[in-house]
Each structure stands twice: as structure tokens, then as C-alpha cells.
């Protein structure tokens, strides 16, 4: 790969620069993988373009890969930024009352910084600092909030949103990480021009609500039904919402326009499948069955061969399947020889 060959000396020189600043080999490790020779590693981490730069923390691959300039200075600066403290220490509890409540805030109150509780909190913050704001208070400053010992509190977006307290062990990394991730990463995320490629690289199909920007009612219904019907499917499919006006091109792939919104669809990265009727969203189990039909292959099969005979009610017309099923539009956002069509749309806006 010509681009990999071009990056190789730059990557190596950046590693030497960082090695001088962080001589402890356990602080920063630069590594390279020949994906022809180790295709199992490439497959495990869903590497589909070369060269790809991934960041790992505590053995976990971070969602956001490095997308900056391919230069020694830029890569070294990126590592320095990643080594900076992700937790802001507050000097007065008044700072907590004036937090930006449009953000997701995680606040830890600890007796002392040199403790197992805080070290676990710091590990979690290192991984999730792109998704939440992390703050901490210690000693006398935090004492008023430590009436039952060290604790961690989530302050969700919204001025009147109630705080949520973590009730598990503060030294159990897996528990506190799972709790914090659940709070910092919304179940239903917005897909934008900026994060679309990143979401695609997570390797999961999309369940997308297309809605008008000011149609918050439909979004709330979708969020409620995803939480009610599909929480068990988290990890097998990404739940997203998209602005109909900005994402006209994917809508065209399913023969829809913004005037048809709200529309729910699944993008499997092979084809896009439309949920028949948004008004059926609240029918118990209907949305879940739509997702299960994706996993079972039923949606793909029916697009190519027509409805399963057992699914056709007497007198129900069979869908005209003479034309090819709509191909994935979001797939073009994945790294490949194609460019994502939405990026062209963005240039035209």
C-alpha cells in the first residue's frame, strides 16, 4: 500500500519523539500490524482501509480513530493531548452549580487523590472523556458530598434533570465503566456529516429515525420505544436519528422525501429497509420484530423474493419487487474506494 509506505517513516519518527518525552514503555506504545500477514487482527478490529491509526486504552479500542494530519508534529501532538488529564479538578463546589448543563457531566467526590477509588475513576475518564465532561473534588472541598463515603454522580443535560448516583463498587472497573458508558453514550445518537464515518466503522447496522429537526415529538417516541423494545439489542445494531433536510440522499434511496418524515429505516450496509408505518411504532413488539427480521435474514430475503407466504394476509397485494431493493446509502460513508454521497451533499449545501 503506497499510503502505508508513505506513513511508515512518519509514524516511526513520531514514536521516537514521544519515546523521549515518555520514556516509560508502559505509558505509550506505538505498534504496527501487517494486515496481509495478520488478517485475523484486521478482521477483529474491522480494519477496512489502509493505513488506519487506532487508539487503545487499557486494552480497549477507542471508537474514534486518529484522523488528523499524517505528520510527525500532528501525531506527536495528538499523543500529548491524549496523555493530558481528562478530569478537571474543582476548587469550590460552586463550580459544580455553574456547569454547562447542555453537556453530560460525571462528577467524582473523593477523600483523596491517591486512592484506588480515584484511580478507577481516572481509567474510566480516560476512555470516555470524548463523550462526557469529568470533574473531581477532593478532601475538605468534597466533604459535604461524601456523607456516605466517596461517590460518583451523573448530571444529565437539562437544567432540571435529576442527578443519578452510582451505587456500585468504586474499585470495580467493569461495573463503573458500564454505568458511566450508559450515561455518557446515548442509546439513540444523532448521525451527522461529521460523525457518520465514525459510526459506520463501529461495524453495526443502523436503525435510523429520519425526522425534521424541530419534530422532537417523533424523536421522543422513537427513543422511548427503542428503550422499551430494543434495549436487549444494544450491541447488535446502532440506534440513530437524522435530520431529514440534511439527509435527503438516503431518503431518496428508499423512495422518500422530507415531506414523508418521520420515517424509520434499517441500513444493513447492503440495502436499506423501511419500517412500514411510523404510526405502528408504539404497537408492542412491532419495532423489535423489524430488527429481529434483519438479524434472521428475513428482510433481505423478502426484498429479493417477495413476502414469505405465511406473512401474506388473504387479499393482501404482494409488493412489486421487479425493481432492485434500495442499496445502502450510508455504506458509502465506510472507508472504501467509494466516497460517501452525503459528503458530496455537504459540499453542495
Short mmCIF file of C-alpha atoms in Angstrom, two decimals:
data_model
loop_
_atom_site.label_atom_id
_atom_site.label_comp_id
_atom_site.label_asym_id
_atom_site.label_seq_id
_atom_site.Cartn_x
_atom_site.Cartn_y
_atom_site.Cartn_z
CA UNK A 1 0.00 0.00 0.00
CA UNK A 2 1.65 3.21 -1.19
CA UNK A 3 0.00 5.31 1.52
CA UNK A 4 1.13 2.88 4.22
CA UNK A 5 4.68 3.09 2.90
CA UNK A 6 4.49 6.89 2.99
CA UNK A 7 3.25 6.88 6.59
CA UNK A 8 5.76 4.33 7.87
CA UNK A 9 8.77 6.68 8.40
CA UNK A 10 6.49 9.44 9.76
CA UNK A 11 4.91 7.05 12.25
CA UNK A 12 8.31 5.76 13.32
CA UNK A 13 9.76 9.24 13.79
CA UNK A 14 6.69 10.29 15.83
CA UNK A 15 7.20 7.24 18.05
CA UNK A 16 10.81 8.31 18.68
CA UNK A 17 9.72 11.84 19.60
CA UNK A 18 7.15 10.51 22.06
CA UNK A 19 9.59 7.96 23.47
CA UNK A 20 11.88 10.83 24.54
CA UNK A 21 9.01 12.59 26.30
CA UNK A 22 7.52 9.44 27.85
CA UNK A 23 10.48 7.06 28.35
CA UNK A 24 8.44 4.61 30.45
CA UNK A 25 7.50 1.96 27.88
CA UNK A 26 4.21 1.33 29.71
CA UNK A 27 2.96 4.89 29.14
CA UNK A 28 2.74 4.99 25.35
CA UNK A 29 3.25 2.13 22.90
CA UNK A 30 3.45 2.58 19.13
CA UNK A 31 2.76 -0.61 17.19
CA UNK A 32 2.12 -1.59 13.60
CA UNK A 33 0.30 -4.56 12.11
CA UNK A 34 0.76 -6.07 8.66
CA UNK A 35 -2.88 -6.84 7.88
CA UNK A 36 -1.96 -9.12 4.97
CA UNK A 37 0.02 -11.30 7.33
CA UNK A 38 -2.36 -10.91 10.29
CA UNK A 39 -5.79 -10.77 8.66
CA UNK A 40 -7.38 -12.11 11.86
CA UNK A 41 -6.35 -8.94 13.72
CA UNK A 42 -7.62 -6.73 10.88
CA UNK A 43 -10.95 -8.55 10.93
CA UNK A 44 -11.27 -8.40 14.72
CA UNK A 45 -10.91 -4.62 14.71
CA UNK A 46 -12.86 -4.06 11.48
CA UNK A 47 -9.97 -2.53 9.55
CA UNK A 48 -11.11 -1.86 6.00
CA UNK A 49 -8.77 0.90 4.78
CA UNK A 50 -5.04 1.42 4.92
CA UNK A 51 -3.28 2.86 6.74
CA UNK A 52 -5.60 3.09 9.77
CA UNK A 53 -4.47 4.53 13.11
CA UNK A 54 -6.40 3.22 16.13
CA UNK A 55 -6.01 4.25 19.73
CA UNK A 56 -6.23 1.68 22.55
CA UNK A 57 -6.58 2.42 26.25
CA UNK A 58 -6.44 -0.25 28.93
CA UNK A 59 -6.69 -2.86 26.19
CA UNK A 60 -9.85 -1.30 24.76
CA UNK A 61 -10.08 0.13 21.25
CA UNK A 62 -11.41 3.67 21.25
CA UNK A 63 -14.33 4.47 18.93
CA UNK A 64 -12.58 7.48 17.44
CA UNK A 65 -9.59 6.64 15.32
CA UNK A 66 -6.89 9.18 14.53
CA UNK A 67 -8.00 11.35 11.59
CA UNK A 68 -5.54 14.19 11.86
CA UNK A 69 -2.67 15.17 9.63
CA UNK A 70 -0.19 12.44 8.76
CA UNK A 71 2.83 14.34 10.03
CA UNK A 72 5.30 13.82 12.88
CA UNK A 73 4.19 17.01 14.62
CA UNK A 74 0.46 16.28 14.35
CA UNK A 75 0.75 12.68 15.56
CA UNK A 76 3.00 13.68 18.47
CA UNK A 77 0.61 16.50 19.44
CA UNK A 78 -2.28 14.03 19.34
CA UNK A 79 -0.47 11.72 21.78
CA UNK A 80 0.35 14.61 24.10
CA UNK A 81 -3.32 15.61 24.07
CA UNK A 82 -4.32 12.03 24.84
CA UNK A 83 -1.90 11.99 27.77
CA UNK A 84 -3.39 15.13 29.30
CA UNK A 85 -5.56 14.79 32.37
CA UNK A 86 -9.18 14.16 31.26
CA UNK A 87 -10.55 15.20 34.67
CA UNK A 88 -10.94 18.81 35.77
CA UNK A 89 -10.35 19.27 39.47
CA UNK A 90 -12.77 21.73 41.05
CA UNK A 91 -11.59 24.04 43.83
CA UNK A 92 -15.04 25.05 45.05
CA UNK A 93 -18.39 23.26 44.90
CA UNK A 94 -19.86 26.44 43.43
CA UNK A 95 -18.17 25.38 40.19
CA UNK A 96 -20.47 22.35 40.10
CA UNK A 97 -23.59 24.51 40.33
CA UNK A 98 -22.48 26.52 37.29
CA UNK A 99 -21.74 23.55 34.99
CA UNK A 100 -22.74 23.64 31.35
CA UNK A 101 -25.96 21.63 31.56
CA UNK A 102 -26.10 21.13 27.82
CA UNK A 103 -23.30 18.58 28.35
CA UNK A 104 -23.21 15.23 30.12
CA UNK A 105 -21.24 15.66 33.34
CA UNK A 106 -19.74 13.00 35.61
CA UNK A 107 -18.58 14.31 38.99
CA UNK A 108 -16.49 12.29 41.43
CA UNK A 109 -16.18 13.24 45.11
CA UNK A 110 -13.17 11.65 46.79
CA UNK A 111 -11.42 11.87 50.15
CA UNK A 112 -8.01 11.75 48.49
CA UNK A 113 -6.50 11.59 45.04
CA UNK A 114 -4.07 8.80 45.95
CA UNK A 115 -6.73 6.13 46.27
CA UNK A 116 -7.97 3.07 44.40
CA UNK A 117 -11.37 4.73 44.02
CA UNK A 118 -9.94 7.69 42.17
CA UNK A 119 -7.56 5.60 40.06
CA UNK A 120 -10.51 3.58 38.77
CA UNK A 121 -12.45 6.78 38.08
CA UNK A 122 -9.43 8.11 36.18
CA UNK A 123 -9.26 4.97 34.00
CA UNK A 124 -12.92 5.39 33.07
CA UNK A 125 -12.47 9.09 32.31
CA UNK A 126 -9.51 8.33 30.04
CA UNK A 127 -11.75 6.17 27.88
CA UNK A 128 -14.96 8.22 27.87
CA UNK A 129 -13.73 11.81 28.06
CA UNK A 130 -14.89 12.47 24.48
CA UNK A 131 -18.46 11.65 25.48
CA UNK A 132 -18.72 13.25 28.92
CA UNK A 133 -17.17 16.04 30.96
CA UNK A 134 -15.37 14.58 34.01
CA UNK A 135 -14.79 16.56 37.19
CA UNK A 136 -13.47 15.71 40.63
CA UNK A 137 -13.28 17.23 44.08
CA UNK A 138 -11.10 16.10 47.00
CA UNK A 139 -10.71 16.40 50.75
CA UNK A 140 -12.40 19.27 52.54
CA UNK A 141 -13.87 20.61 49.29
CA UNK A 142 -15.76 17.37 48.62
CA UNK A 143 -16.63 16.54 52.23
CA UNK A 144 -20.21 17.85 52.04
CA UNK A 145 -20.91 15.39 49.20
CA UNK A 146 -19.22 12.41 50.90
CA UNK A 147 -21.68 11.82 53.72
CA UNK A 148 -21.60 8.07 52.93
CA UNK A 149 -18.08 7.92 51.52
CA UNK A 150 -16.59 8.58 48.09
CA UNK A 151 -19.21 8.77 45.39
CA UNK A 152 -19.77 9.47 41.70
CA UNK A 153 -22.74 11.41 40.31
CA UNK A 154 -24.05 11.84 36.78
CA UNK A 155 -25.55 15.21 35.90
CA UNK A 156 -27.51 14.76 32.66
CA UNK A 157 -28.26 17.51 30.13
CA UNK A 158 -31.05 19.88 31.13
CA UNK A 159 -31.26 22.43 33.90
CA UNK A 160 -33.94 20.50 35.79
CA UNK A 161 -32.77 16.95 35.02
CA UNK A 162 -32.28 14.99 38.27
CA UNK A 163 -28.84 13.71 39.23
CA UNK A 164 -28.11 9.98 39.20
CA UNK A 165 -25.82 8.35 41.76
CA UNK A 166 -23.55 5.40 41.06
CA UNK A 167 -24.31 2.74 43.67
CA UNK A 168 -21.73 0.05 42.84
CA UNK A 169 -18.16 -0.56 43.92
CA UNK A 170 -15.84 2.31 43.06
CA UNK A 171 -12.91 -0.07 42.60
CA UNK A 172 -14.72 -2.39 40.18
CA UNK A 173 -13.65 -1.03 36.81
CA UNK A 174 -16.08 -3.11 34.74
CA UNK A 175 -19.08 -2.00 36.79
CA UNK A 176 -18.33 1.70 36.91
CA UNK A 177 -17.27 1.75 33.25
CA UNK A 178 -20.53 0.09 32.16
CA UNK A 179 -22.57 2.54 34.29
CA UNK A 180 -20.67 5.58 33.00
CA UNK A 181 -20.80 4.47 29.38
CA UNK A 182 -24.55 4.02 29.67
CA UNK A 183 -24.84 7.61 30.91
CA UNK A 184 -22.32 9.19 28.53
CA UNK A 185 -23.28 7.46 25.29
CA UNK A 186 -26.99 7.97 24.49
CA UNK A 187 -28.95 4.91 23.43
CA UNK A 188 -30.16 6.88 20.38
CA UNK A 189 -27.44 9.02 18.83
CA UNK A 190 -27.66 11.64 16.11
CA UNK A 191 -25.85 10.87 12.87
CA UNK A 192 -24.24 13.90 11.24
CA UNK A 193 -21.84 14.61 8.41
CA UNK A 194 -19.07 14.84 11.00
CA UNK A 195 -19.59 11.51 12.82
CA UNK A 196 -21.11 9.38 10.07
CA UNK A 197 -17.91 7.65 9.01
CA UNK A 198 -17.03 7.01 12.63
CA UNK A 199 -20.41 5.41 13.31
CA UNK A 200 -20.10 3.27 10.19
CA UNK A 201 -16.74 2.00 11.37
CA UNK A 202 -18.35 0.58 14.51
CA UNK A 203 -19.48 -2.16 12.14
CA UNK A 204 -23.11 -2.40 13.29
CA UNK A 205 -26.18 -1.89 11.09
CA UNK A 206 -28.21 1.28 11.63
CA UNK A 207 -31.79 1.64 12.81
CA UNK A 208 -32.48 5.25 11.85
CA UNK A 209 -35.30 7.67 12.51
CA UNK A 210 -35.40 10.35 9.82
CA UNK A 211 -37.26 13.34 11.25
CA UNK A 212 -37.50 17.07 10.76
CA UNK A 213 -35.16 18.99 13.01
CA UNK A 214 -37.97 20.60 15.01
CA UNK A 215 -40.02 17.39 15.25
CA UNK A 216 -38.95 16.48 18.76
CA UNK A 217 -42.17 14.58 19.46
CA UNK A 218 -41.34 11.86 16.94
CA UNK A 219 -37.80 11.65 18.26
CA UNK A 220 -39.06 11.24 21.83
CA UNK A 221 -41.45 8.46 20.75
CA UNK A 222 -38.65 6.70 18.92
CA UNK A 223 -36.32 6.98 21.92
CA UNK A 224 -38.99 5.61 24.24
CA UNK A 225 -39.77 2.63 22.02
CA UNK A 226 -36.11 1.82 21.44
CA UNK A 227 -35.58 1.81 25.20
CA UNK A 228 -38.76 -0.23 25.76
CA UNK A 229 -38.45 -2.78 22.96
CA UNK A 230 -34.81 -2.92 21.91
CA UNK A 231 -32.56 -2.45 24.93
CA UNK A 232 -31.57 -6.13 24.60
CA UNK A 233 -30.39 -5.45 21.02
CA UNK A 234 -27.86 -2.84 22.10
CA UNK A 235 -24.55 -4.05 20.75
CA UNK A 236 -26.09 -5.68 17.67
CA UNK A 237 -27.45 -2.54 15.98
CA UNK A 238 -26.87 1.21 16.32
CA UNK A 239 -29.91 3.38 17.10
CA UNK A 240 -29.67 6.72 15.33
CA UNK A 241 -31.70 9.75 14.28
CA UNK A 242 -31.05 12.00 11.31
CA UNK A 243 -32.20 15.39 10.05
CA UNK A 244 -34.48 14.81 7.03
CA UNK A 245 -33.43 18.04 5.33
CA UNK A 246 -29.72 17.31 5.56
CA UNK A 247 -30.03 13.61 4.74
CA UNK A 248 -32.17 13.81 1.64
CA UNK A 249 -29.98 11.43 -0.33
CA UNK A 250 -30.51 8.36 1.91
CA UNK A 251 -34.23 9.12 1.84
CA UNK A 252 -34.16 9.05 -1.96
CA UNK A 253 -32.66 5.58 -1.74
CA UNK A 254 -35.88 4.41 -0.09
CA UNK A 255 -38.12 6.48 -2.36
CA UNK A 256 -38.90 9.04 0.36
CA UNK A 257 -38.59 12.80 0.68
CA UNK A 258 -38.57 15.10 3.73
CA UNK A 259 -42.34 15.52 3.32
CA UNK A 260 -42.70 11.81 4.20
CA UNK A 261 -40.89 12.18 7.52
CA UNK A 262 -40.85 10.80 10.13
CA UNK A 263 -39.54 7.61 8.54
CA UNK A 264 -37.81 4.66 10.19
CA UNK A 265 -35.38 2.52 8.23
CA UNK A 266 -32.63 -0.03 8.72
CA UNK A 267 -29.38 0.30 6.82
CA UNK A 268 -27.57 -3.05 6.77
CA UNK A 269 -24.77 -1.60 4.60
CA UNK A 270 -26.06 -3.83 1.81
CA UNK A 271 -29.59 -2.50 1.49
CA UNK A 272 -31.98 -0.13 3.24
CA UNK A 273 -35.25 -1.49 4.59
CA UNK A 274 -38.22 0.71 5.52
CA UNK A 275 -40.36 0.23 8.61
CA UNK A 276 -43.85 0.07 7.06
CA UNK A 277 -45.65 2.74 9.06
CA UNK A 278 -44.34 5.15 11.69
CA UNK A 279 -47.75 5.06 13.41
CA UNK A 280 -47.08 1.38 14.21
CA UNK A 281 -44.07 2.37 16.30
CA UNK A 282 -45.94 2.00 19.59
CA UNK A 283 -47.51 -1.36 18.70
CA UNK A 284 -45.97 -3.74 21.25
CA UNK A 285 -43.14 -5.74 19.72
CA UNK A 286 -43.51 -4.29 16.21
CA UNK A 287 -40.20 -2.40 16.15
CA UNK A 288 -38.38 -5.28 17.80
CA UNK A 289 -39.70 -7.72 15.20
CA UNK A 290 -38.43 -5.40 12.47
CA UNK A 291 -34.92 -5.64 13.94
CA UNK A 292 -35.20 -9.41 14.52
CA UNK A 293 -36.22 -9.81 10.87
CA UNK A 294 -32.97 -8.11 9.92
CA UNK A 295 -30.90 -10.48 12.03
CA UNK A 296 -32.73 -13.57 10.74
CA UNK A 297 -32.23 -12.50 7.13
CA UNK A 298 -35.95 -12.16 6.53
CA UNK A 299 -35.76 -8.52 5.41
CA UNK A 300 -33.06 -9.33 2.88
CA UNK A 301 -34.88 -12.42 1.65
CA UNK A 302 -38.23 -10.67 1.25
CA UNK A 303 -36.69 -7.77 -0.65
CA UNK A 304 -35.34 -10.20 -3.21
CA UNK A 305 -38.06 -12.85 -3.30
CA UNK A 306 -41.23 -11.21 -2.02
CA UNK A 307 -43.06 -11.63 1.29
CA UNK A 308 -42.89 -15.02 2.96
CA UNK A 309 -46.10 -16.91 2.07
CA UNK A 310 -47.08 -17.19 5.72
CA UNK A 311 -46.93 -13.39 6.08
CA UNK A 312 -49.43 -12.59 3.32
CA UNK A 313 -52.92 -11.95 4.60
CA UNK A 314 -55.86 -13.02 2.40
CA UNK A 315 -56.45 -10.39 -0.27
CA UNK A 316 -53.24 -8.51 0.61
CA UNK A 317 -51.39 -7.32 -2.52
CA UNK A 318 -47.86 -8.58 -2.92
CA UNK A 319 -45.24 -5.82 -3.07
CA UNK A 320 -43.90 -5.10 -6.53
CA UNK A 321 -40.38 -6.44 -6.38
CA UNK A 322 -39.45 -6.12 -10.04
CA UNK A 323 -37.00 -3.36 -9.26
CA UNK A 324 -33.85 -3.90 -7.26
CA UNK A 325 -34.02 -3.25 -3.50
CA UNK A 326 -32.63 0.09 -2.41
CA UNK A 327 -28.91 -0.13 -1.77
CA UNK A 328 -27.31 1.25 1.32
CA UNK A 329 -26.58 4.96 1.17
CA UNK A 330 -24.76 5.12 4.47
CA UNK A 331 -22.37 2.37 3.40
CA UNK A 332 -20.60 4.87 1.19
CA UNK A 333 -19.56 6.53 4.38
CA UNK A 334 -17.45 3.48 5.19
CA UNK A 335 -13.84 3.62 4.06
CA UNK A 336 -13.68 2.09 0.60
CA UNK A 337 -12.97 3.02 -2.97
CA UNK A 338 -16.26 4.99 -2.89
CA UNK A 339 -16.86 8.34 -1.25
CA UNK A 340 -19.92 8.76 0.87
CA UNK A 341 -22.61 10.51 -1.13
CA UNK A 342 -23.59 12.63 1.86
CA UNK A 343 -20.17 14.24 1.83
CA UNK A 344 -20.92 15.45 -1.68
CA UNK A 345 -24.26 16.75 -0.43
CA UNK A 346 -22.48 18.63 2.31
CA UNK A 347 -20.27 20.34 -0.26
CA UNK A 348 -23.34 21.37 -2.19
CA UNK A 349 -25.18 22.85 0.81
#
